């Protein structure tokens, strides 16, 4: 066959017109806001906020431990893309831990105080609010690593542990973040920088897939001109990507040194405030959900947990990437229902107080 | 076009560079986008600039390949011969060129994080970071060059089996080549470049006065 040049030229002209229109509409669009589900503030202090999303006829509740590296509204961007709403539909109430970012008066958390003091207190508040003695915990990415540390230190404080795209082996072969961080002077970082600006991490993430994230991603943006809803969704997602929080350099330095540089969580050499953190001390059943095309937490980095904990362990593979596991259409029908099926197959998931 | 005003001169330099690369001035919708630049402080305007810059790359890419496609459409010889002819291969350099533009735009963007920090411009710490970024871009470029043959092969096969009716078909093949470029880069020096980039932050971290991150 031969190329159809007339069609090619006409299509390109149309494309350029539409891009101009889409860009103009985008430039005039109001700031994006997540259209989140109804929620109640259970607790707030300078470290974190604890939110409750209540399912009408909840069979249980789950406590989400989110990461520090970005904002948790990605879990509830809008009606169509919301892990939280999908969990509520499964009759699972949700408690969400939203970390506060450092400012002029608050330096932020260190890893040890986060895991040993703040997380247990927040978990206790959530279980108390739900009227339970223990609840399942759902750790997201870095929040999953923190949840593992918590579960290792206080095994009885949670009834089950669900991990989503969680790094356990920080030195797996395809882990590009490790390459960035392996030579980082963490002591200087902790001493000299009060907090880490989000733009630095933004560019690090872009640099892991520059062609896809800088160019390819925007190739079909001309279609936004025809769909106001699509434009709003696009803006909401991009606002989340480029609207991350500042981070405490104390916590970043601890996390990089212990996890990325020393791989201490997997090796069993992690110590926080002179206390050992061993994965083998985790007795809660674990559901480890990983994404097969995750470039930030490669499957091998998550799956290294197999055989390391003392309780029941299962894996759930999602065909997609690190963000797709939360916001893609396929994820909406698979992830929450997979978690619910796993939870409801177990006894004593919600231990009443 | 409305004269843009920018929050700081470094941002102006960065965007001006980027838009110049993308051939913004000839694009449709320039008026609206020009106004968007004037309100650069917000993310929507920045995203609009990205869309337009990207469209500039697309337009240039298609234009670079059009002569080869015209030869394929008109030649009595096979599509394969037309695309793989010396002239087509010369044009194929546009793939490398486009990837270079994307890479440089990204590199400039990464540097812009630090440009506006007081007292950093021209310091050895910033120069070292810039060197590391250039090394990183070089790793991508080597991979992009290496993927050209694959792009020509994919394009030939696509045209032979399906023809070519829309620029999006070309872009899909381009995107595949870009993905391949990244894979190639990881095997040809990118891993080391990532590490060097990470290490290049240390001199910046050693400067106790930066970055200014309070709200």
Coordinates of C-alpha atoms in Angstrom, one line a residue:
Chain A
X1 CA 0.0 0.0 0.0
X2 CA 1.0 3.6 -0.3
X3 CA 0.8 6.6 2.0
X4 CA -2.2 8.9 1.4
X5 CA -0.6 12.3 1.6
X6 CA -3.7 14.4 1.1
X7 CA -5.3 12.7 4.1
X8 CA -2.1 13.1 6.1
X9 CA -2.0 16.8 5.4
X10 CA -5.6 17.4 6.2
X11 CA -5.4 15.4 9.4
X12 CA -2.3 17.4 10.6
X13 CA -4.0 20.7 9.9
X14 CA -7.0 19.6 11.9
X15 CA -4.7 18.4 14.7
X16 CA -2.9 21.8 14.9
X17 CA -6.2 23.7 15.0
X18 CA -7.5 21.4 17.7
X19 CA -4.4 21.7 19.8
X20 CA -4.6 25.5 19.6
X21 CA -8.2 25.3 20.8
X22 CA -7.5 22.8 23.6
X23 CA -4.5 24.9 24.8
X24 CA -6.6 28.0 24.8
X25 CA -9.4 26.3 26.8
X26 CA -6.9 24.8 29.1
X27 CA -5.2 28.2 29.8
X28 CA -8.6 29.7 30.7
X29 CA -9.8 26.7 32.8
X30 CA -10.4 27.3 36.5
X31 CA -7.9 25.6 38.9
X32 CA -8.5 21.9 39.2
X33 CA -10.0 20.6 42.4
X34 CA -10.6 17.0 43.3
X35 CA -14.4 16.4 43.6
X36 CA -13.9 14.1 46.5
X37 CA -16.4 12.0 48.4
X38 CA -18.0 13.2 51.7
X39 CA -15.7 12.8 54.6
X40 CA -15.4 13.7 58.3
X41 CA -12.3 15.0 60.0
X42 CA -11.6 12.6 62.9
X43 CA -8.3 14.2 64.1
X44 CA -5.8 16.8 63.1
X45 CA -2.5 17.9 64.5
X46 CA 0.7 19.3 63.1
X47 CA 1.8 15.9 61.9
X48 CA -1.3 14.6 60.1
X49 CA -5.0 14.7 59.5
X50 CA -7.2 11.6 59.9
X51 CA -10.2 11.5 57.6
X52 CA -13.2 9.1 57.8
X53 CA -15.2 8.1 54.7
X54 CA -18.2 6.2 55.9
X55 CA -19.9 3.4 54.0
X56 CA -23.6 3.3 54.7
X57 CA -23.6 -0.4 55.8
X58 CA -20.0 -0.9 56.5
X59 CA -18.9 -4.5 57.2
X60 CA -15.5 -3.3 58.2
X61 CA -13.1 -0.3 57.8
X62 CA -9.6 0.0 56.5
X63 CA -7.0 2.6 57.4
X64 CA -5.0 4.0 54.5
X65 CA -1.4 5.0 55.2
X66 CA -0.5 7.3 52.4
X67 CA 3.0 8.3 51.2
X68 CA 4.8 11.5 52.0
X69 CA 5.9 12.1 48.4
X70 CA 2.6 13.3 47.0
X71 CA -1.0 14.2 48.0
X72 CA -3.6 11.6 48.8
X73 CA -6.5 13.1 46.8
X74 CA -5.2 10.9 43.9
X75 CA -7.2 8.2 45.7
X76 CA -10.4 10.1 45.2
X77 CA -9.9 12.4 42.2
X78 CA -13.5 12.3 41.0
X79 CA -16.6 10.1 40.9
X80 CA -15.1 7.9 38.1
X81 CA -11.6 7.6 39.4
X82 CA -11.6 6.9 43.1
X83 CA -10.2 3.9 45.0
X84 CA -11.9 5.3 48.1
X85 CA -15.4 5.4 46.5
X86 CA -14.9 1.9 45.1
X87 CA -14.0 0.7 48.6
X88 CA -17.1 2.3 50.0
X89 CA -19.2 0.6 47.4
X90 CA -17.7 -2.7 48.7
X91 CA -19.1 -1.7 52.2
X92 CA -15.7 -0.9 53.5
X93 CA -15.4 2.4 55.4
X94 CA -12.1 4.2 54.9
X95 CA -9.9 6.1 57.3
X96 CA -7.2 8.1 55.4
X97 CA -4.0 9.4 57.0
X98 CA -3.0 12.6 55.2
X99 CA 0.5 13.8 56.3
X100 CA 1.1 17.5 56.9
X101 CA 3.9 19.2 55.1
X102 CA 6.7 21.1 56.8
X103 CA 6.5 24.9 57.0
X104 CA 8.2 27.7 58.9
X105 CA 7.1 26.4 62.2
X106 CA 7.0 22.7 61.7
X107 CA 10.1 20.7 60.6
X108 CA 8.2 17.5 59.8
X109 CA 8.6 14.0 61.0
X110 CA 11.6 11.7 61.3
X111 CA 11.2 8.1 60.2
X112 CA 11.5 6.7 63.7
X113 CA 8.9 9.0 65.3
X114 CA 6.6 8.5 62.4
X115 CA 6.6 4.7 62.7
X116 CA 6.9 4.3 66.4
X117 CA 4.8 7.1 67.7
X118 CA 2.6 9.0 65.2
X119 CA 1.3 6.0 63.1
X120 CA 0.3 3.9 66.1
X121 CA -1.5 6.8 67.6
X122 CA -3.4 7.5 64.4
X123 CA -4.3 3.9 64.0
X124 CA -5.6 3.8 67.5
X125 CA -7.8 6.8 66.9
X126 CA -9.2 5.2 63.7
X127 CA -10.0 1.9 65.4
X128 CA -11.5 3.7 68.4
X129 CA -13.6 5.9 66.1
X130 CA -14.9 2.7 64.3
X131 CA -15.5 0.9 67.6
X132 CA -13.0 -1.8 66.8
X133 CA -10.0 -3.2 68.6
X134 CA -8.0 -3.7 65.4
X135 CA -8.6 -2.8 61.7
X136 CA -6.9 -3.7 58.5
X137 CA -4.3 -1.3 57.2
X138 CA -3.8 -0.4 53.5
X139 CA -0.4 1.0 52.7
X140 CA 0.2 3.0 49.5
X141 CA 3.6 3.0 48.0
X142 CA 6.0 4.5 50.5
X143 CA 3.1 4.4 53.0
X144 CA 3.2 0.6 52.4
X145 CA 6.8 0.5 53.6
X146 CA 5.8 2.5 56.6
X147 CA 2.9 0.1 57.3
X148 CA 5.3 -2.8 57.1
X149 CA 7.5 -1.2 59.7
X150 CA 4.5 -0.5 61.9
X151 CA 3.2 -4.1 61.5
X152 CA 6.6 -5.5 62.4
X153 CA 6.9 -3.3 65.5
X154 CA 3.3 -3.7 66.7
X155 CA 1.9 -6.9 65.1
X156 CA -1.3 -6.9 67.2
X157 CA -2.3 -3.3 66.2
X158 CA -3.7 -4.3 62.9
X159 CA -5.9 -7.2 61.8
X160 CA -4.6 -7.4 58.2
X161 CA -2.2 -5.6 55.9
X162 CA -2.9 -4.7 52.2
X163 CA 0.0 -3.2 50.3
X164 CA -0.4 -1.3 47.1
X165 CA 2.7 -0.9 44.8
X166 CA 4.9 -1.0 47.9
X167 CA 8.7 -1.2 47.7
X168 CA 10.3 -3.8 50.0
X169 CA 13.5 -4.6 48.1
X170 CA 14.9 -1.2 47.3
X171 CA 17.8 -2.5 45.3
X172 CA 16.1 -4.7 42.7
X173 CA 17.7 -4.6 39.3
X174 CA 15.3 -2.3 37.5
X175 CA 14.9 0.2 40.3
X176 CA 15.9 3.5 38.7
X177 CA 15.1 5.6 41.8
X178 CA 17.9 3.6 43.6
X179 CA 20.3 4.8 41.0
X180 CA 19.5 8.4 41.8
X181 CA 19.7 8.0 45.5
X182 CA 22.5 5.6 46.1
X183 CA 25.2 8.3 46.4
X184 CA 23.1 11.0 48.0
X185 CA 24.7 12.7 51.0
X186 CA 21.8 12.1 53.4
X187 CA 23.5 13.6 56.4
X188 CA 24.1 16.9 54.5
X189 CA 20.5 16.8 53.3
X190 CA 19.2 16.4 56.8
X191 CA 21.5 19.1 58.2
X192 CA 21.3 21.8 55.4
X193 CA 17.9 21.6 53.9
X194 CA 14.9 22.1 56.1
X195 CA 12.5 20.6 53.5
X196 CA 12.6 19.2 50.0
X197 CA 10.8 21.3 47.3
X198 CA 8.3 19.2 45.3
X199 CA 9.7 20.5 42.0
X200 CA 12.9 18.5 42.6
X201 CA 11.0 15.2 42.8
X202 CA 8.8 16.2 39.9
X203 CA 11.8 16.4 37.7
X204 CA 13.3 13.3 39.0
X205 CA 10.1 11.4 38.1
X206 CA 9.9 13.0 34.7
X207 CA 13.5 12.1 34.0
X208 CA 12.7 8.4 34.5
X209 CA 10.5 8.4 31.4
X210 CA 11.2 11.7 29.6
X211 CA 9.9 10.8 26.2
X212 CA 6.7 9.3 27.5
X213 CA 6.0 11.8 30.2
X214 CA 7.1 14.9 28.3
X215 CA 6.0 14.2 24.8
X216 CA 4.0 11.1 24.1
X217 CA 1.6 11.8 27.0
X218 CA 0.4 15.0 25.3
X219 CA 0.1 13.6 21.7
X220 CA -3.7 13.1 22.0
X221 CA -4.4 16.2 24.0
X222 CA -6.1 17.8 21.0
X223 CA -9.1 15.6 21.8
X224 CA -9.6 17.5 25.0
X225 CA -11.0 20.4 23.0
X226 CA -14.2 18.4 22.2
X227 CA -14.7 17.2 25.8
X228 CA -15.0 19.7 28.7
X229 CA -15.2 16.8 31.1
X230 CA -12.0 15.3 29.7
X231 CA -10.3 18.6 30.0
X232 CA -11.3 18.9 33.6
X233 CA -10.1 15.4 34.3
X234 CA -6.8 16.0 32.5
X235 CA -6.2 19.2 34.5
X236 CA -7.1 17.4 37.8
X237 CA -4.7 14.7 37.1
X238 CA -1.9 17.0 36.1
X239 CA -2.5 19.2 39.1
X240 CA -2.0 16.2 41.3
X241 CA 1.2 15.2 39.5
X242 CA 2.7 18.7 39.7
X243 CA 1.2 19.7 43.0
X244 CA 3.1 17.6 45.4
X245 CA 3.9 18.6 49.0
X246 CA 7.2 19.7 50.5
X247 CA 8.8 16.9 52.5
X248 CA 10.7 16.8 55.7
X249 CA 14.3 16.3 54.8
X250 CA 14.8 14.4 58.1
X251 CA 12.3 11.8 56.9
X252 CA 13.6 11.8 53.3
X253 CA 17.2 11.4 54.6
X254 CA 16.2 8.5 56.9
X255 CA 14.2 6.8 54.3
X256 CA 16.8 7.1 51.6
X257 CA 19.6 5.9 53.9
X258 CA 17.8 3.0 55.5
X259 CA 15.8 1.8 52.6
X260 CA 17.4 2.8 49.3
X261 CA 21.1 2.9 50.4
X262 CA 21.1 0.1 53.0
X263 CA 18.1 -1.9 51.9
X264 CA 17.6 -2.4 55.7
X265 CA 13.9 -3.3 55.6
X266 CA 14.5 -6.3 53.4
X267 CA 17.8 -7.3 55.1
X268 CA 16.3 -7.2 58.6
X269 CA 18.8 -4.6 59.7
X270 CA 16.5 -1.7 60.1
X271 CA 16.6 -0.1 63.6
X272 CA 14.4 2.8 64.7
X273 CA 15.2 4.3 68.1
X274 CA 17.4 1.3 68.9
X275 CA 14.5 -1.1 68.2
X276 CA 14.8 -3.8 65.6
X277 CA 12.2 -3.8 62.7
X278 CA 12.0 -7.3 61.3
X279 CA 9.6 -8.4 58.6
X280 CA 9.5 -11.8 60.2
X281 CA 7.7 -10.3 63.2
X282 CA 4.6 -9.5 61.0
X283 CA 1.8 -11.9 61.9
X284 CA -1.0 -10.2 60.1
X285 CA -2.2 -11.7 56.9
X286 CA -0.8 -9.7 53.9
X287 CA -2.3 -9.0 50.5
X288 CA 0.5 -7.6 48.3
X289 CA -0.9 -5.8 45.2
X290 CA 1.7 -4.8 42.6
X291 CA 1.6 -3.4 39.1
X292 CA 3.2 -5.4 36.3
X293 CA 4.4 -2.3 34.5
X294 CA 5.4 -0.2 37.5
X295 CA 8.6 1.8 36.7
X296 CA 8.8 3.5 40.1
X297 CA 8.3 0.3 42.2
X298 CA 9.2 -2.6 39.9
X299 CA 7.3 -5.8 40.6
X300 CA 10.4 -7.4 41.9
X301 CA 10.8 -4.7 44.5
X302 CA 7.3 -5.5 45.9
X303 CA 7.3 -9.3 45.4
X304 CA 10.5 -9.6 47.5
X305 CA 8.2 -9.7 50.5
X306 CA 7.1 -13.2 49.7
X307 CA 8.2 -15.6 52.4
X308 CA 9.4 -12.8 54.7
X309 CA 6.5 -12.5 57.0
X310 CA 5.2 -14.9 59.6
X311 CA 1.5 -14.9 58.5
X312 CA -0.5 -15.7 55.5
X313 CA 0.7 -14.0 52.3
X314 CA -1.0 -13.5 49.0
X315 CA -0.2 -11.5 45.9
X316 CA -2.5 -9.8 43.4
X317 CA -1.0 -8.6 40.1
X318 CA -2.5 -5.6 38.2
X319 CA -1.6 -5.2 34.6
X320 CA -0.7 -1.6 34.4
X321 CA 1.6 1.1 35.9
X322 CA 2.2 2.8 39.3
X323 CA -0.5 5.4 38.8
X324 CA -2.9 3.4 36.6
X325 CA -3.5 1.0 39.5
X326 CA -5.4 3.9 41.2
X327 CA -7.0 5.9 38.4
X328 CA -7.4 3.7 35.3
X329 CA -10.8 2.4 34.3
X330 CA -9.7 -1.2 34.7
X331 CA -8.4 -0.5 38.2
X332 CA -11.8 0.8 39.3
X333 CA -13.4 -2.6 38.7
X334 CA -10.5 -4.7 40.0
X335 CA -8.6 -3.3 42.9
X336 CA -11.2 -2.5 45.5
X337 CA -13.2 -5.7 44.7
X338 CA -10.0 -7.7 44.9
X339 CA -9.2 -6.2 48.3
X340 CA -12.8 -6.7 49.5
X341 CA -12.8 -10.4 48.4
X342 CA -9.6 -11.0 50.2
X343 CA -10.7 -9.3 53.4
X344 CA -14.1 -10.8 53.6
X345 CA -12.7 -14.3 53.1
X346 CA -11.0 -13.9 56.5
X347 CA -12.3 -14.1 60.0
X348 CA -11.6 -11.5 62.6
X349 CA -10.8 -8.8 60.2
X350 CA -12.8 -6.4 62.3
X351 CA -12.1 -7.2 65.9
X352 CA -14.8 -5.4 67.9
X353 CA -13.6 -3.5 71.0
Chain B
X1 CA -0.1 38.5 20.3
X2 CA -0.2 39.9 23.9
X3 CA 3.2 40.6 25.3
X4 CA 3.9 38.0 27.9
X5 CA 5.0 39.0 31.4
X6 CA 6.8 36.5 33.5
X7 CA 7.2 36.1 37.3
X8 CA 11.0 36.1 36.9
X9 CA 13.5 36.4 34.0
X10 CA 14.7 32.9 34.3
X11 CA 11.3 31.5 33.7
X12 CA 11.0 33.8 30.7
X13 CA 14.3 32.5 29.4
X14 CA 13.2 28.9 29.8
X15 CA 9.8 29.3 28.2
X16 CA 11.2 31.5 25.4
X17 CA 13.7 28.8 24.6
X18 CA 11.2 26.1 24.7
X19 CA 8.7 27.9 22.5
X20 CA 11.4 28.9 20.1
X21 CA 12.3 25.3 19.7
X22 CA 8.7 24.3 19.0
X23 CA 8.1 26.8 16.3
X24 CA 5.2 28.3 18.3
X25 CA 4.9 31.5 16.2
X26 CA 3.5 29.7 13.2
X27 CA 0.9 27.6 15.1
X28 CA -2.8 28.2 15.0
X29 CA -4.3 29.4 18.2
X30 CA -1.3 31.5 18.9
X31 CA -3.2 34.4 20.2
X32 CA -5.0 32.5 22.9
X33 CA -1.8 30.7 23.9
X34 CA 0.1 33.9 23.9
X35 CA -2.4 35.2 26.4
X36 CA -2.0 32.1 28.4
X37 CA 1.8 32.7 28.7
X38 CA 0.9 36.1 30.2
X39 CA -0.8 34.3 33.0
X40 CA 2.0 31.9 33.5
X41 CA 1.8 31.8 37.2
X42 CA -0.8 28.9 37.1
X43 CA -0.5 25.3 36.1
X44 CA -3.2 25.5 33.4
X45 CA -1.1 28.1 31.5
X46 CA 2.0 26.0 31.9
X47 CA 0.2 23.0 30.6
X48 CA -1.2 24.9 27.7
X49 CA 2.4 25.9 26.8
X50 CA 3.4 22.2 27.0
X51 CA 0.6 21.2 24.6
X52 CA 1.6 23.9 22.1
X53 CA 5.3 23.1 22.4
X54 CA 4.5 19.4 21.8
X55 CA 2.3 20.2 18.8
X56 CA 5.3 22.1 17.4
X57 CA 7.4 18.9 17.7
X58 CA 4.6 16.9 16.0
X59 CA 4.3 19.3 13.1
X60 CA 8.0 19.4 12.6
X61 CA 8.3 15.7 12.8
X62 CA 5.6 15.1 10.2
X63 CA 7.1 17.8 7.9
X64 CA 10.5 16.1 8.1
X65 CA 9.1 12.8 7.1
X66 CA 6.7 14.1 4.4
X67 CA 9.3 14.0 1.5
X68 CA 10.1 10.4 2.3
X69 CA 6.4 9.5 2.4
X70 CA 5.8 11.4 -0.9
X71 CA 8.6 9.4 -2.4
X72 CA 7.0 6.2 -1.2
X73 CA 3.6 7.3 -2.6
X74 CA 4.9 8.2 -6.0
X75 CA 7.9 5.9 -6.5
X76 CA 7.7 3.0 -8.9
X77 CA 10.0 1.3 -6.5
X78 CA 8.8 -0.4 -3.3
X79 CA 7.8 1.5 -0.2
X80 CA 10.8 -0.1 1.5
X81 CA 13.2 1.2 -1.1
X82 CA 11.7 4.7 -0.8
X83 CA 11.9 4.9 2.9
X84 CA 15.3 3.3 3.2
X85 CA 16.8 5.4 0.5
X86 CA 19.6 7.6 1.3
X87 CA 17.4 10.7 1.2
X88 CA 14.9 9.1 3.6
X89 CA 17.7 8.1 6.0
X90 CA 18.9 11.6 6.0
X91 CA 15.4 12.7 6.8
X92 CA 15.3 10.1 9.5
X93 CA 17.7 12.2 11.4
X94 CA 14.6 14.2 12.3
X95 CA 13.7 11.5 14.8
X96 CA 16.9 12.1 16.6
X97 CA 16.5 15.8 16.3
X98 CA 13.0 15.7 17.7
X99 CA 14.1 13.6 20.6
X100 CA 16.9 16.1 21.2
X101 CA 14.5 18.9 21.4
X102 CA 12.3 17.1 23.8
X103 CA 15.3 16.2 25.9
X104 CA 16.7 19.6 25.9
X105 CA 13.3 21.1 26.9
X106 CA 13.2 18.7 29.7
X107 CA 16.7 19.5 30.8
X108 CA 16.1 23.2 30.8
X109 CA 13.0 22.5 32.8
X110 CA 14.9 20.6 35.4
X111 CA 17.5 23.4 35.7
X112 CA 14.8 26.0 36.1
X113 CA 14.1 24.5 39.6
X114 CA 17.5 26.0 40.7
X115 CA 17.8 29.0 38.5
X116 CA 15.6 31.2 40.6
X117 CA 17.4 30.3 43.9
X118 CA 19.3 33.3 45.2
X119 CA 23.0 33.2 44.9
X120 CA 23.2 30.0 42.9
X121 CA 23.6 31.1 39.3
X122 CA 27.1 30.4 38.0
X123 CA 28.3 28.6 41.1
X124 CA 30.3 25.4 40.7
X125 CA 27.5 23.4 42.4
X126 CA 25.0 24.5 39.7
X127 CA 27.4 24.0 36.9
X128 CA 28.0 20.4 38.1
X129 CA 24.3 19.7 38.1
X130 CA 24.1 21.1 34.6
X131 CA 26.9 18.9 33.4
X132 CA 25.2 15.9 34.9
X133 CA 22.0 16.8 33.1
X134 CA 23.9 17.2 29.8
X135 CA 25.4 13.8 30.3
X136 CA 21.9 12.4 31.0
X137 CA 20.6 14.0 27.8
X138 CA 23.6 12.6 25.9
X139 CA 22.7 9.1 27.1
X140 CA 19.2 9.6 25.7
X141 CA 20.5 10.9 22.4
X142 CA 22.8 8.0 21.8
X143 CA 19.9 5.7 22.4
X144 CA 17.7 7.7 20.0
X145 CA 20.2 7.4 17.3
X146 CA 20.4 3.7 17.9
X147 CA 16.7 3.3 17.5
X148 CA 16.5 5.0 14.0
X149 CA 16.9 1.8 12.1
X150 CA 14.1 0.2 14.1
X151 CA 11.8 3.2 13.4
X152 CA 12.5 3.0 9.6
X153 CA 11.7 -0.7 9.7
X154 CA 8.5 -0.2 11.6
X155 CA 7.4 2.6 9.3
X156 CA 8.1 0.5 6.2
X157 CA 6.2 -2.4 7.5
X158 CA 3.3 -0.3 8.6
X159 CA 3.0 1.5 5.2
X160 CA 3.3 -1.8 3.3
X161 CA 0.5 -3.4 5.3
X162 CA -1.8 -0.6 6.2
X163 CA -0.8 2.4 4.0
X164 CA -0.6 5.7 5.9
X165 CA -3.7 7.9 6.1
X166 CA -3.2 9.9 9.3
X167 CA -0.4 11.6 11.1
X168 CA -1.3 9.8 14.3
X169 CA -0.1 6.5 12.7
X170 CA 3.2 8.2 12.3
X171 CA 3.2 9.4 15.8
X172 CA 2.4 6.0 17.2
X173 CA 5.4 4.6 15.5
X174 CA 7.4 7.6 16.8
X175 CA 6.2 6.9 20.3
X176 CA 7.2 3.3 20.0
X177 CA 10.6 4.5 18.9
X178 CA 10.8 6.8 21.9
X179 CA 9.9 4.0 24.3
X180 CA 12.6 1.9 22.7
X181 CA 15.0 4.8 23.0
X182 CA 14.6 4.7 26.8
X183 CA 15.1 1.0 27.0
X184 CA 18.2 1.4 24.8
X185 CA 19.4 4.2 27.0
X186 CA 19.2 2.1 30.1
X187 CA 21.6 -0.4 28.5
X188 CA 24.0 2.2 27.1
X189 CA 25.0 4.5 29.9
X190 CA 21.7 5.9 31.2
X191 CA 22.0 4.0 34.5
X192 CA 25.4 5.6 35.2
X193 CA 24.0 8.9 34.1
X194 CA 21.2 8.6 36.6
X195 CA 23.7 7.9 39.4
X196 CA 25.8 10.9 38.3
X197 CA 22.8 13.1 38.3
X198 CA 21.9 12.0 41.8
X199 CA 25.4 12.6 43.0
X200 CA 25.4 16.1 41.4
X201 CA 22.9 17.2 44.0
X202 CA 25.4 16.8 46.8
X203 CA 27.3 20.1 46.2
X204 CA 24.0 21.9 46.1
X205 CA 22.9 20.2 49.4
X206 CA 26.2 21.2 50.9
X207 CA 25.2 24.8 50.4
X208 CA 23.4 25.4 53.7
X209 CA 21.6 28.5 52.4
X210 CA 19.4 26.8 49.8
X211 CA 16.9 25.9 48.6
X212 CA 14.5 28.5 49.9
X213 CA 11.4 26.4 50.3
X214 CA 9.3 28.2 52.9
X215 CA 6.0 29.3 51.5

